[in-house]
Short mmCIF file of C-alpha atoms and ligand atoms in Angstrom, two decimals:
data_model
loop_
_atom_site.label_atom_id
_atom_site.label_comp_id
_atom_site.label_asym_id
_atom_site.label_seq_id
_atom_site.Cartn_x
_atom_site.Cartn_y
_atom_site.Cartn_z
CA UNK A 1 77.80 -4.36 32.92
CA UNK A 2 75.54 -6.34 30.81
CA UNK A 3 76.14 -10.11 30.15
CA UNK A 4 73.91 -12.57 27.93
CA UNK A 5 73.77 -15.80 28.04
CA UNK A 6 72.63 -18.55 25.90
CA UNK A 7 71.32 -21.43 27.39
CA UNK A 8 69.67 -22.48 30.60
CA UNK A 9 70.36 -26.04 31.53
CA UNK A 10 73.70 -26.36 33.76
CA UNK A 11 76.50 -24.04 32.80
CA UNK A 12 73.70 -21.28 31.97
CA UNK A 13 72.18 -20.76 35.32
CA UNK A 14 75.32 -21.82 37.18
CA UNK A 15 77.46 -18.62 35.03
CA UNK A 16 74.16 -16.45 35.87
CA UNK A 17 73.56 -17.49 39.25
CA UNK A 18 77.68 -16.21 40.02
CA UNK A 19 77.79 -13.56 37.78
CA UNK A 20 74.21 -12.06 39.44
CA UNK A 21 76.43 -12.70 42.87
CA UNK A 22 79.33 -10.48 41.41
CA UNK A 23 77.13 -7.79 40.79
CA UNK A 24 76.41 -8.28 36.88
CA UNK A 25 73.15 -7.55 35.10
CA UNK A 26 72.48 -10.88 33.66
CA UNK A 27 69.83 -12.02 30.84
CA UNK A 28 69.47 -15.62 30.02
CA UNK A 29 68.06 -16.38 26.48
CA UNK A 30 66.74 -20.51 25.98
CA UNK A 31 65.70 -21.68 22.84
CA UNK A 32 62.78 -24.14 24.79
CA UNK A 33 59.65 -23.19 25.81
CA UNK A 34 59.79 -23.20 29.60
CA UNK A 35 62.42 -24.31 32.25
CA UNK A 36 63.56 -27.97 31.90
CA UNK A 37 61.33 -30.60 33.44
CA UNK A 38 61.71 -33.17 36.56
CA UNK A 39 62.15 -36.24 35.26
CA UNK A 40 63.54 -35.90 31.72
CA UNK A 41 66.90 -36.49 30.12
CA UNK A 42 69.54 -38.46 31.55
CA UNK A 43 71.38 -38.99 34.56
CA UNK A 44 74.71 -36.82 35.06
CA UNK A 45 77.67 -36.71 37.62
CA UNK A 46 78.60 -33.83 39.69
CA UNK A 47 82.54 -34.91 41.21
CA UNK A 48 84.47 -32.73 44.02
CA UNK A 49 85.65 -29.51 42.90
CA UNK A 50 81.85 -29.23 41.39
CA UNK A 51 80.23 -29.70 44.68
CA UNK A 52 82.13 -27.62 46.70
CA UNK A 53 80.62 -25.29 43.71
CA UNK A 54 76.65 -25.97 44.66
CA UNK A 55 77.32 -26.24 48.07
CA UNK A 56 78.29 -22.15 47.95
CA UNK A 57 75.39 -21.75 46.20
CA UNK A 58 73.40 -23.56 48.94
CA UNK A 59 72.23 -26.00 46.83
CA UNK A 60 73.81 -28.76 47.83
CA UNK A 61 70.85 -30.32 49.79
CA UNK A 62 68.44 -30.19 47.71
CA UNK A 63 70.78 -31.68 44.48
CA UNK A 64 71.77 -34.86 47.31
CA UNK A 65 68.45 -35.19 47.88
CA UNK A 66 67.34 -35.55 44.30
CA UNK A 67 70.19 -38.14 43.53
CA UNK A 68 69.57 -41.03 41.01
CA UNK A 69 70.11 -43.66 44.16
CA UNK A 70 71.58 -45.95 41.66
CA UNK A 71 74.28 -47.76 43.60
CA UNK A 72 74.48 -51.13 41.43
CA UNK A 73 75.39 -51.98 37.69
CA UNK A 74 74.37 -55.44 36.59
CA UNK A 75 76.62 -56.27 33.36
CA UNK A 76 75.83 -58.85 31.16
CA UNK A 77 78.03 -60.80 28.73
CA UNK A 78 77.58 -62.63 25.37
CA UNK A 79 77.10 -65.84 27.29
CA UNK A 80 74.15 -64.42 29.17
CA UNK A 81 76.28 -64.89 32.60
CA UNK A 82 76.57 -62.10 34.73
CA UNK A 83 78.89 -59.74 36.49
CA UNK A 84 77.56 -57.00 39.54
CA UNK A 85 79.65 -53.72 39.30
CA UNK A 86 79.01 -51.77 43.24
CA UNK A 87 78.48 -48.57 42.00
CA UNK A 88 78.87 -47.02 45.52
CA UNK A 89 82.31 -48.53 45.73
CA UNK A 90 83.29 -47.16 42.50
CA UNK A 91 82.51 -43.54 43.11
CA UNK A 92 84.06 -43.54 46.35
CA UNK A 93 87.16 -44.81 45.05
CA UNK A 94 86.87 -41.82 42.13
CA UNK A 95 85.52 -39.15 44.33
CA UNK A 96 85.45 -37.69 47.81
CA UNK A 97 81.93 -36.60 46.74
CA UNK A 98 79.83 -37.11 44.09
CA UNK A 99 76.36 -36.88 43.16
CA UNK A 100 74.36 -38.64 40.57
CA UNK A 101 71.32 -36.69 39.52
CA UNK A 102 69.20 -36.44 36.62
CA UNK A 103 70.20 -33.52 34.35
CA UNK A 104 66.50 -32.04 34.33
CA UNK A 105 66.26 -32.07 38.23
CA UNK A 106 70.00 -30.44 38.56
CA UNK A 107 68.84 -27.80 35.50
CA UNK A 108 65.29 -27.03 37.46
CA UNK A 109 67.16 -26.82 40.72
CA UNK A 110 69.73 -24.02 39.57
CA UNK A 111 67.04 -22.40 37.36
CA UNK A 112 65.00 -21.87 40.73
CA UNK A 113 67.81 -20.47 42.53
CA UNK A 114 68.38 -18.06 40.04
CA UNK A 115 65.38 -16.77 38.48
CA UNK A 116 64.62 -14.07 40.49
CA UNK A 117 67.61 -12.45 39.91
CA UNK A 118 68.06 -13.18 36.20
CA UNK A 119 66.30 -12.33 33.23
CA UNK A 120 65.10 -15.66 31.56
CA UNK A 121 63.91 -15.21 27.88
CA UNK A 122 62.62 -18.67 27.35
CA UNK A 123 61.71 -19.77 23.60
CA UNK A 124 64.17 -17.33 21.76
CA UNK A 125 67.45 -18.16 20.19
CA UNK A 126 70.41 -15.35 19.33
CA UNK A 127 69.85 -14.26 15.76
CA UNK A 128 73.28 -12.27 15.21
CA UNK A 129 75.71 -10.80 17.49
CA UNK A 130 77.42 -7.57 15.98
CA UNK A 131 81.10 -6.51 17.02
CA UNK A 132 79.63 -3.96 19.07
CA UNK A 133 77.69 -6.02 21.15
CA UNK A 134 74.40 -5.49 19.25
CA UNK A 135 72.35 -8.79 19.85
CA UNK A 136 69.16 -9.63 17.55
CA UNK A 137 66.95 -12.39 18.53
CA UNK A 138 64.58 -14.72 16.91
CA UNK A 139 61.63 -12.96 18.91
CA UNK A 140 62.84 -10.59 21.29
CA UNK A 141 63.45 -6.60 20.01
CA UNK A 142 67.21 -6.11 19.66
CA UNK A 143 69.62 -5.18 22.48
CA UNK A 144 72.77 -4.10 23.66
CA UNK A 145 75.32 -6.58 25.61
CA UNK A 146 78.90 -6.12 26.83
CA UNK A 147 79.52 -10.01 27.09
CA UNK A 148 77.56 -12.61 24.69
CA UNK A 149 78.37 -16.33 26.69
CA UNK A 150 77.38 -19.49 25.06
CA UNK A 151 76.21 -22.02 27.09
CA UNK A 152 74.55 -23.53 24.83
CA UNK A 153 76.04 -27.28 24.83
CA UNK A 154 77.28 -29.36 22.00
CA UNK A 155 75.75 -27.84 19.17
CA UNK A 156 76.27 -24.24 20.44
CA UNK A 157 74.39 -21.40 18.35
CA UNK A 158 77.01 -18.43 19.77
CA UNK A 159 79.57 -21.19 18.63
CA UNK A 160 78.16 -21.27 15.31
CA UNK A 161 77.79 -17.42 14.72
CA UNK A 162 81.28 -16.24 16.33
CA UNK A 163 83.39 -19.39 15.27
CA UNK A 164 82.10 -20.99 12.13
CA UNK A 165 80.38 -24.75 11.28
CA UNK A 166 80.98 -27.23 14.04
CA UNK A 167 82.43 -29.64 11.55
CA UNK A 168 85.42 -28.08 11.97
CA UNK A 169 85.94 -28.31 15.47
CA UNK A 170 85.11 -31.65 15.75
CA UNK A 171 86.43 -34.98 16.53
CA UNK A 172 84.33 -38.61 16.32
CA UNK A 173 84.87 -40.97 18.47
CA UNK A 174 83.92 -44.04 16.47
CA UNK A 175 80.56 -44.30 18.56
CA UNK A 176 76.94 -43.04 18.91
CA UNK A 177 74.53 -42.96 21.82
CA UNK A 178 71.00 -43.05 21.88
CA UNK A 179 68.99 -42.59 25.00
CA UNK A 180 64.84 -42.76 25.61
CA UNK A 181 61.99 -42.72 27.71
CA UNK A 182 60.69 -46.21 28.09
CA UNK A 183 58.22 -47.21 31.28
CA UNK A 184 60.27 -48.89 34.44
CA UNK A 185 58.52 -52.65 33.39
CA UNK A 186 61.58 -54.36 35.53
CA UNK A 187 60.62 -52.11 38.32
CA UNK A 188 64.34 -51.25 38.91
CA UNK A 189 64.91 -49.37 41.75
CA UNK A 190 68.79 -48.81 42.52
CA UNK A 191 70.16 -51.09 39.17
CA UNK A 192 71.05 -50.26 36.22
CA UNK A 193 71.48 -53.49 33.39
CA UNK A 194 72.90 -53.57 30.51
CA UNK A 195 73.96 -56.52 28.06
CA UNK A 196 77.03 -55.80 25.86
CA UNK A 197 78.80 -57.40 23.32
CA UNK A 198 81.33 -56.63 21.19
CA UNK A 199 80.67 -52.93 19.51
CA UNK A 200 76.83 -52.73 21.24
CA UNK A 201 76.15 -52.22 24.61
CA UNK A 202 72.50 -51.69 25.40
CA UNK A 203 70.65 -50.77 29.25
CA UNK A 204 67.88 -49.47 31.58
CA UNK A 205 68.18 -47.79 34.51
CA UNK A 206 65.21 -46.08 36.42
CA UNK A 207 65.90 -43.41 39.19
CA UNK A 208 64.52 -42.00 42.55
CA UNK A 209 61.87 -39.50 42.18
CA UNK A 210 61.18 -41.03 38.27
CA UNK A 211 58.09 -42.92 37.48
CA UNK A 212 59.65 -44.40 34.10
CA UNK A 213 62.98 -45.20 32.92
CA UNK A 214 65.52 -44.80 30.29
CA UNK A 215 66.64 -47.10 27.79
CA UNK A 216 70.78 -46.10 26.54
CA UNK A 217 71.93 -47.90 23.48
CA UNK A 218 75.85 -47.41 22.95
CA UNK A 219 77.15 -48.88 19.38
CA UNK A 220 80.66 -48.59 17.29
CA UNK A 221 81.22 -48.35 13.50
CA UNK A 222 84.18 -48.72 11.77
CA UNK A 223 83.18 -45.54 9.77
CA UNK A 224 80.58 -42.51 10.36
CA UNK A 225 77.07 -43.26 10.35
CA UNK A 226 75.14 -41.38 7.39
CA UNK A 227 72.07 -39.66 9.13
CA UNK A 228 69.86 -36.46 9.02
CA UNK A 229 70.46 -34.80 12.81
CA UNK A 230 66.92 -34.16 12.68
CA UNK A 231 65.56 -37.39 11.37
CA UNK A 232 64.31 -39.36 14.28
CA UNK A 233 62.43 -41.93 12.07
CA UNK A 234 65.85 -42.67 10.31
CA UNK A 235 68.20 -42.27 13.62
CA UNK A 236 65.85 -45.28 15.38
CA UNK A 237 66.09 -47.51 12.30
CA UNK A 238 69.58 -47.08 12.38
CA UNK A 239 69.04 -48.64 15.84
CA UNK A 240 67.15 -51.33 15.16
CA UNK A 241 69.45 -52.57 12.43
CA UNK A 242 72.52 -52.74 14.65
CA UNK A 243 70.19 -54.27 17.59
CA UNK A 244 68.42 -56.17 16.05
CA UNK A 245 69.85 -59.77 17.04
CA UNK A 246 70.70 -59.07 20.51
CA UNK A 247 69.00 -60.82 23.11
CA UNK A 248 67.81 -59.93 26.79
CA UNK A 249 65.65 -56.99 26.91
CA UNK A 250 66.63 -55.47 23.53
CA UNK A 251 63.81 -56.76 21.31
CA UNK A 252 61.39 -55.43 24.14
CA UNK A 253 63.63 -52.07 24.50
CA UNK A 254 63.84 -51.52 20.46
CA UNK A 255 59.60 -51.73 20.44
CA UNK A 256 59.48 -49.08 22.60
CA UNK A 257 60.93 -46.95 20.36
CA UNK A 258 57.56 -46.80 18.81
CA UNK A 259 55.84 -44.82 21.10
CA UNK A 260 58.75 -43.45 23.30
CA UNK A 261 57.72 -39.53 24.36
CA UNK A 262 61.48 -38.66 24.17
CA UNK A 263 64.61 -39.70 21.97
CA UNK A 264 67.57 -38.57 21.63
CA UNK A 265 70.80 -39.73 19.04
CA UNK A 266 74.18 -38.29 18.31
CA UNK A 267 77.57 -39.38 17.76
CA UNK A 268 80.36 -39.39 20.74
CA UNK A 269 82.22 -36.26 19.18
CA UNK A 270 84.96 -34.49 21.16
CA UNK A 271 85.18 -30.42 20.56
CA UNK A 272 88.49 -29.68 20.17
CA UNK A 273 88.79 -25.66 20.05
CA UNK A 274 92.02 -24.10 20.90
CA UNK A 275 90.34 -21.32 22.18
CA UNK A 276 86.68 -20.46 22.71
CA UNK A 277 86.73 -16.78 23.22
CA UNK A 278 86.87 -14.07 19.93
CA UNK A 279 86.35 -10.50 20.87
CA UNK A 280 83.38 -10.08 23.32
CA UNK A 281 81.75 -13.66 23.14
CA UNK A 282 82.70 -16.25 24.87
CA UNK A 283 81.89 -19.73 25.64
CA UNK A 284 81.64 -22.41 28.41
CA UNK A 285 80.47 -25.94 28.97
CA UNK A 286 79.62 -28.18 26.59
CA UNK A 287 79.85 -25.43 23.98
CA UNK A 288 83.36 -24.40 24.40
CA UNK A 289 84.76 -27.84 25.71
CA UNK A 290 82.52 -30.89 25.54
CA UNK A 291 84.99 -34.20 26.14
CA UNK A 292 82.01 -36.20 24.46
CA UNK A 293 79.03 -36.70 25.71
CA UNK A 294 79.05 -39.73 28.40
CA UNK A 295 82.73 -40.04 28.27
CA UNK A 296 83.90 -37.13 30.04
CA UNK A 297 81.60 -36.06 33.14
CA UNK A 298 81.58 -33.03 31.52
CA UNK A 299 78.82 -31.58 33.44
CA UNK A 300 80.85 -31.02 36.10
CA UNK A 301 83.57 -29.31 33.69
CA UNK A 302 80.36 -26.83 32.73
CA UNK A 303 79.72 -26.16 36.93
CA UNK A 304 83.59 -25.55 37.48
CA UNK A 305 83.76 -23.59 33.59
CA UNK A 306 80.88 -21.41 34.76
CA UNK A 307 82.26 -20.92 38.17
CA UNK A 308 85.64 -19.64 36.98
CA UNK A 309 84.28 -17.29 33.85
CA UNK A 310 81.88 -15.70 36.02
CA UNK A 311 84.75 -15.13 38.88
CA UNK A 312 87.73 -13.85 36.58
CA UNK A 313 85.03 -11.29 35.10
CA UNK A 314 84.98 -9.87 38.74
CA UNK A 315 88.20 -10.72 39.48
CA UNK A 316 89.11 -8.53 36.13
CA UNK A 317 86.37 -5.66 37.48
CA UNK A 318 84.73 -6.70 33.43
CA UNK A 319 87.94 -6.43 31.33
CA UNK A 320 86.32 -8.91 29.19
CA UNK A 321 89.73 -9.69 27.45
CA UNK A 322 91.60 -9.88 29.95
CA UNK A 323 88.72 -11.97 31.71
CA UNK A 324 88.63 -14.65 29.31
CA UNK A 325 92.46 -15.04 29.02
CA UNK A 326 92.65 -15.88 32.43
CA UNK A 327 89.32 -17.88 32.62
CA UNK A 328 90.96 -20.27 29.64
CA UNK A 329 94.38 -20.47 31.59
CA UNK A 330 92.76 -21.57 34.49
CA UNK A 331 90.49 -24.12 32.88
CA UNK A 332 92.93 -25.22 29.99
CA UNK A 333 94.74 -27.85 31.70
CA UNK A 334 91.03 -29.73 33.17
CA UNK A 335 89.68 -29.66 29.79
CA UNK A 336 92.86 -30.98 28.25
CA UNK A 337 92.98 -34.00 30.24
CA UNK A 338 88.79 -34.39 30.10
CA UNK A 339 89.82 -34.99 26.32
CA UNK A 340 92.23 -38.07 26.65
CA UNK A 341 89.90 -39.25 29.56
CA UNK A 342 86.83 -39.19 27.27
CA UNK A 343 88.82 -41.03 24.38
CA UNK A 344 89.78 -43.62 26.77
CA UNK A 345 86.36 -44.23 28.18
CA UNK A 346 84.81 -44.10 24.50
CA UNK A 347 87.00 -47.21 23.93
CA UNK A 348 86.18 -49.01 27.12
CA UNK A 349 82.26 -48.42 27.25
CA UNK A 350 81.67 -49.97 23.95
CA UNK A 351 84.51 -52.84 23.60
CA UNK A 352 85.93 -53.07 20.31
CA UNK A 353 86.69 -56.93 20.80
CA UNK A 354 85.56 -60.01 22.72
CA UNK A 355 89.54 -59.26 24.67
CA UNK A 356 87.96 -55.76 25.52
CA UNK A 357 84.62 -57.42 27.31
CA UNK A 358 86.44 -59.88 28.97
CA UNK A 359 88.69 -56.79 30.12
CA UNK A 360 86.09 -55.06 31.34
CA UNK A 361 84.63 -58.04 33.59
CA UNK A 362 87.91 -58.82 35.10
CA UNK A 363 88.07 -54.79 35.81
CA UNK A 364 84.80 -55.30 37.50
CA UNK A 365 85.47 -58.44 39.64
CA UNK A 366 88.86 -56.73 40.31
CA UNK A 367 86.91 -52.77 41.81
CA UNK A 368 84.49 -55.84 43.89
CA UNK A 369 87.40 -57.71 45.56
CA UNK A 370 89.56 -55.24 46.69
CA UNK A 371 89.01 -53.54 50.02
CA UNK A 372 87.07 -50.27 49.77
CA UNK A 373 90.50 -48.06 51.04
CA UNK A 374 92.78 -50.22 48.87
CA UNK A 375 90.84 -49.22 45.63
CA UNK A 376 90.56 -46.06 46.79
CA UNK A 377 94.16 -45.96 47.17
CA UNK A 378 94.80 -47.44 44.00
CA UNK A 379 92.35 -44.89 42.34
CA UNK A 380 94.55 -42.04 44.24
CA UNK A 381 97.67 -43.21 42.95
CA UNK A 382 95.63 -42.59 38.88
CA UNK A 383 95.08 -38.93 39.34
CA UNK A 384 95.08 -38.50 35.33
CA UNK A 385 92.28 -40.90 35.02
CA UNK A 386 89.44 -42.27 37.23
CA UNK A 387 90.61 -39.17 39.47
CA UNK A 388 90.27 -36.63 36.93
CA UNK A 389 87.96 -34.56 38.39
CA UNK A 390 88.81 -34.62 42.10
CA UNK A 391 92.49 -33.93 40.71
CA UNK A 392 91.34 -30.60 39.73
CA UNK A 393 92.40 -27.23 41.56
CA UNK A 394 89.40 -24.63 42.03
CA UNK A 395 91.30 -21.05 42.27
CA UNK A 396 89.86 -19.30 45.58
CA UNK A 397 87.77 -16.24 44.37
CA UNK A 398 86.47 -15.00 47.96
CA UNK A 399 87.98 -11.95 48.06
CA UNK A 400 85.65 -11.07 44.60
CA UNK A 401 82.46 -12.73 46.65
CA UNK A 402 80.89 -9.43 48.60
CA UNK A 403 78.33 -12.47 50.20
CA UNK A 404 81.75 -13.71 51.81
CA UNK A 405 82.55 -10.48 53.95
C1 LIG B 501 72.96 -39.21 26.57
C2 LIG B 501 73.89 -38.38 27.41
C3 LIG B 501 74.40 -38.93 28.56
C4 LIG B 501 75.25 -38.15 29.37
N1 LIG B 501 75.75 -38.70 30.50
C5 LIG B 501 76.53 -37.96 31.32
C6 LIG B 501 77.03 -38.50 32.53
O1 LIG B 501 76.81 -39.66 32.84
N2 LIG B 501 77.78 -37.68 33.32
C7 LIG B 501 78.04 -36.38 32.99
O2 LIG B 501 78.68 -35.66 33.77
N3 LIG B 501 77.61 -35.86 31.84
C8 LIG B 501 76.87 -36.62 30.99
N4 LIG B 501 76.42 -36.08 29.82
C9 LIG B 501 76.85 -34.73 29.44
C10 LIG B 501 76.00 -33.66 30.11
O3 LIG B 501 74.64 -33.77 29.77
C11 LIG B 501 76.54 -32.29 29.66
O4 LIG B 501 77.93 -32.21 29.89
C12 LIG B 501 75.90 -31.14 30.40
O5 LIG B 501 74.50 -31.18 30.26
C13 LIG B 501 76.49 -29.83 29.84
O6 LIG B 501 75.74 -28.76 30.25
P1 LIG B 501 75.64 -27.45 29.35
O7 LIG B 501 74.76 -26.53 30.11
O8 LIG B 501 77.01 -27.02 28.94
O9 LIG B 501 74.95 -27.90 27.99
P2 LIG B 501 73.54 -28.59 27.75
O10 LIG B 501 73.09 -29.37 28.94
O11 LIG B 501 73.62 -29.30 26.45
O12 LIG B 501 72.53 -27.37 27.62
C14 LIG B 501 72.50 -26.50 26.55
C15 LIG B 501 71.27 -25.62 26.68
O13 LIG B 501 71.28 -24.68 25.62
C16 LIG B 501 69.99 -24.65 25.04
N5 LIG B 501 70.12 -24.20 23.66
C17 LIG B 501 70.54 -24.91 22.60
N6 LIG B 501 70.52 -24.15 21.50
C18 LIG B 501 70.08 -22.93 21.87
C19 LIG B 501 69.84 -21.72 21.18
N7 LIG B 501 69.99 -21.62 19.86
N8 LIG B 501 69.41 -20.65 21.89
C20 LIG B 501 69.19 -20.74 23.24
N9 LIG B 501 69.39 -21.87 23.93
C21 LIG B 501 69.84 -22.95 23.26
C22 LIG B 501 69.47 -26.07 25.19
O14 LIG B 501 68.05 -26.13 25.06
C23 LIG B 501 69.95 -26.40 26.58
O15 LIG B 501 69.06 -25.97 27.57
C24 LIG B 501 75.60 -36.83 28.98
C25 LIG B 501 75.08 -36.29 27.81
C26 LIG B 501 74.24 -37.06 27.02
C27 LIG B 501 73.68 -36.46 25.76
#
């Protein structure tokens, strides 16, 4: 059976690395040039049920050792006073194991585990996708599929073609993000900083095994920002005007934005499909069921996603239909709850007012003065929230897994 996929950062090669292991012929079409590169992007979160994920794959090593090491967030108020958030402590409390990693390095690493077993078409994009399974491409000569997957993140192409604009799908969170390359001039190793007021939060963090660092600008509006999604020149002036007056590091941050190599801007906007499968296309990860991006951990929802598509095609010996039925049962209720988890961080990263600061460093002296096992009991007893992911039940697929027996 033949299976394309769209997209080769995490759910991609995660879906083609299992559905390779189930015995699938597997092509992976990526609209960039070459494999993602150490070093870029931003730093992502891989909770429980998605590790015990990469550890089958035997990657588990090498993601732990290519972890972010950042284990300390410095917050700073209006006042210019500051508050120390233990990172470490937090993630235990929210995780019997988690990773942070840069999303390039986690990308590269499943890209290597999988690319000799996987057909990568690298700078192509899906042109159209006939009922029949007839694929044309931007570059490629035509070809025949028996599963089109779209793992192609927020702004999915397959999403586009099978299920229509995006705008109606789509949910705004009353924020944007912004997030770029600036070099590590505080020499942060292990700390991240950030200053925030009352709808703009702005940071830095650097990371193990990255010579610069990344600047992340969070702000609120009361209504939707007008912008070009391609307009970089009038995305960072949008920046600078909300910015502008905040002290600390921003004036320094906001220069960079002059010669940064890499910027990226888009609103916090939850996808909010009912389904995400129509006839033999699919989708998964941030395509089918992205929270919001830096609200949700939703990269682990793509590792879990991808784990459970690729096993209920096996499981359903490629009865596609009857495949994707079962691969949205099984993920419905995690991606519900990622939703109203997302909405509620969205509200609490970038406070709406001066109470909602002042919430959020009591929060923070509260998570430092408890015991480590009483927060982590405390965080046990919120499985719907800060335990959202660890909460989640992975169905057992061995019996489909012929490198089990
Ligand atoms: C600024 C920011 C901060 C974030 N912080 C966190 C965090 O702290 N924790 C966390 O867990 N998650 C975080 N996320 C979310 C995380 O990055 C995503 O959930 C995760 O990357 C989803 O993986 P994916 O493979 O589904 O999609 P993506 O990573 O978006 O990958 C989509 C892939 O499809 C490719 N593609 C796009 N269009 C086409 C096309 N037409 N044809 C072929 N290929 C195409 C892209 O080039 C890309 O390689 C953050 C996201 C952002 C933007």
């Amino acid at each position: 059976m033949r299976i394309l996929v769209s997209g080769a950062s995490i759910a991609g090669p995660v879906l083609a690395y299992w559905l390779n292991r189930y015995g699938f012929d597997v092509t992976v079409v990526e609209r960039t040039a070459a494999p993602r590169k150490t070093g870029g992007g931003h730093a992502v979160d891989l909770f429980r049920p998605a590790m015990q994920i990469v550890e089958r794959m035997g990657v588990v090593d090498e993601i732990r050792a290519k972890a972010t090491g950042t284990d300390a967030l410095v917050i700073r108020r209006p006042s210019g006073k500051t508050v120390t958030l233990d990172l470490r402590k937090l993630f235990t409390a929210v995780s019997d194991s988690h990773v942070e990693i840069m999303r390039d390095d986690l990308s590269e690493i499943l890209y290597n585990t999988t690319s000799s077993d996987v057909t990568y078409l690298f700078d192509d994009s899906i042109a159209t996708i006939g009922d029949d399974g007839e694929v044309t491409f931007e570059h490629s000569p035509p070809q025949r599929f028996d599963v089109i997957v779209g793992a192609d993140g927020l702004h999915s192409n397959v999403r586009r073609l099978v299920f229509g604009p995006e705008s109606g799908f789509t949910t705004w969170l009353g924020a944007y993000l912004a997030i770029f390359s600036v070099p590590n001039y505080l020499e942060l190793n292990g700390v991240m900083e950030m200053t925030v007021d009352v709808g703009r939060v702005a940071g830095i963090y650097s990371a193990a095994h990255m010579d610069d660092a990344r600047a992340g600008f969070f702000l609120r509006t009361p209504q939707p920002l007008e912008y070009h999604s391609r307009d970089t020149e009038q995305q960072k002036e949008l920046l600078r005007s909300h910015f502008h007056d905040m002290a600390w590091e921003v004036p320094r941050l906001l220069a960079e934005l002059d010669h940064t190599p890499s910027f990226y801007f888009d609103s916090i906007t939850q996808l909010q499909l009912d389904t995400w499968s129509r006839g033999r296309v699919t989708l998964v990860g941030d395509a089918a069921y992205c929270p919001g991006p830096a609200v949700g951990g939703s990269t682990s929802m793509a590792v879990v996603g991808s784990y459970i598509l690729a096993s209920e095609l096996a499981a359903h010996a490629g009865d596609y239909s009857a495949a994707f039925a079962a691969y949205e049962h099984e993920i419905g209720d995690y991606v519900h709850r990622s939703r109203s988890f997302a909405r509620t961080a969205a509200k609490t990263l970038v406070p709406a007012r001066r109470f909602d600061v002042w919430a959020m460093v009591n929060a923070i002296r509260l998570i430092n003065a408890l015991p480590a096992p009483v927060s982590r009991a405390a965080a046990k007893l919120n499985t719907k929230g800060v335990r959202l992911h660890d909460s989640i039940p992975v169905k057992d697929y061995a019996a489909f897994d012929r490198m089990r027996e």
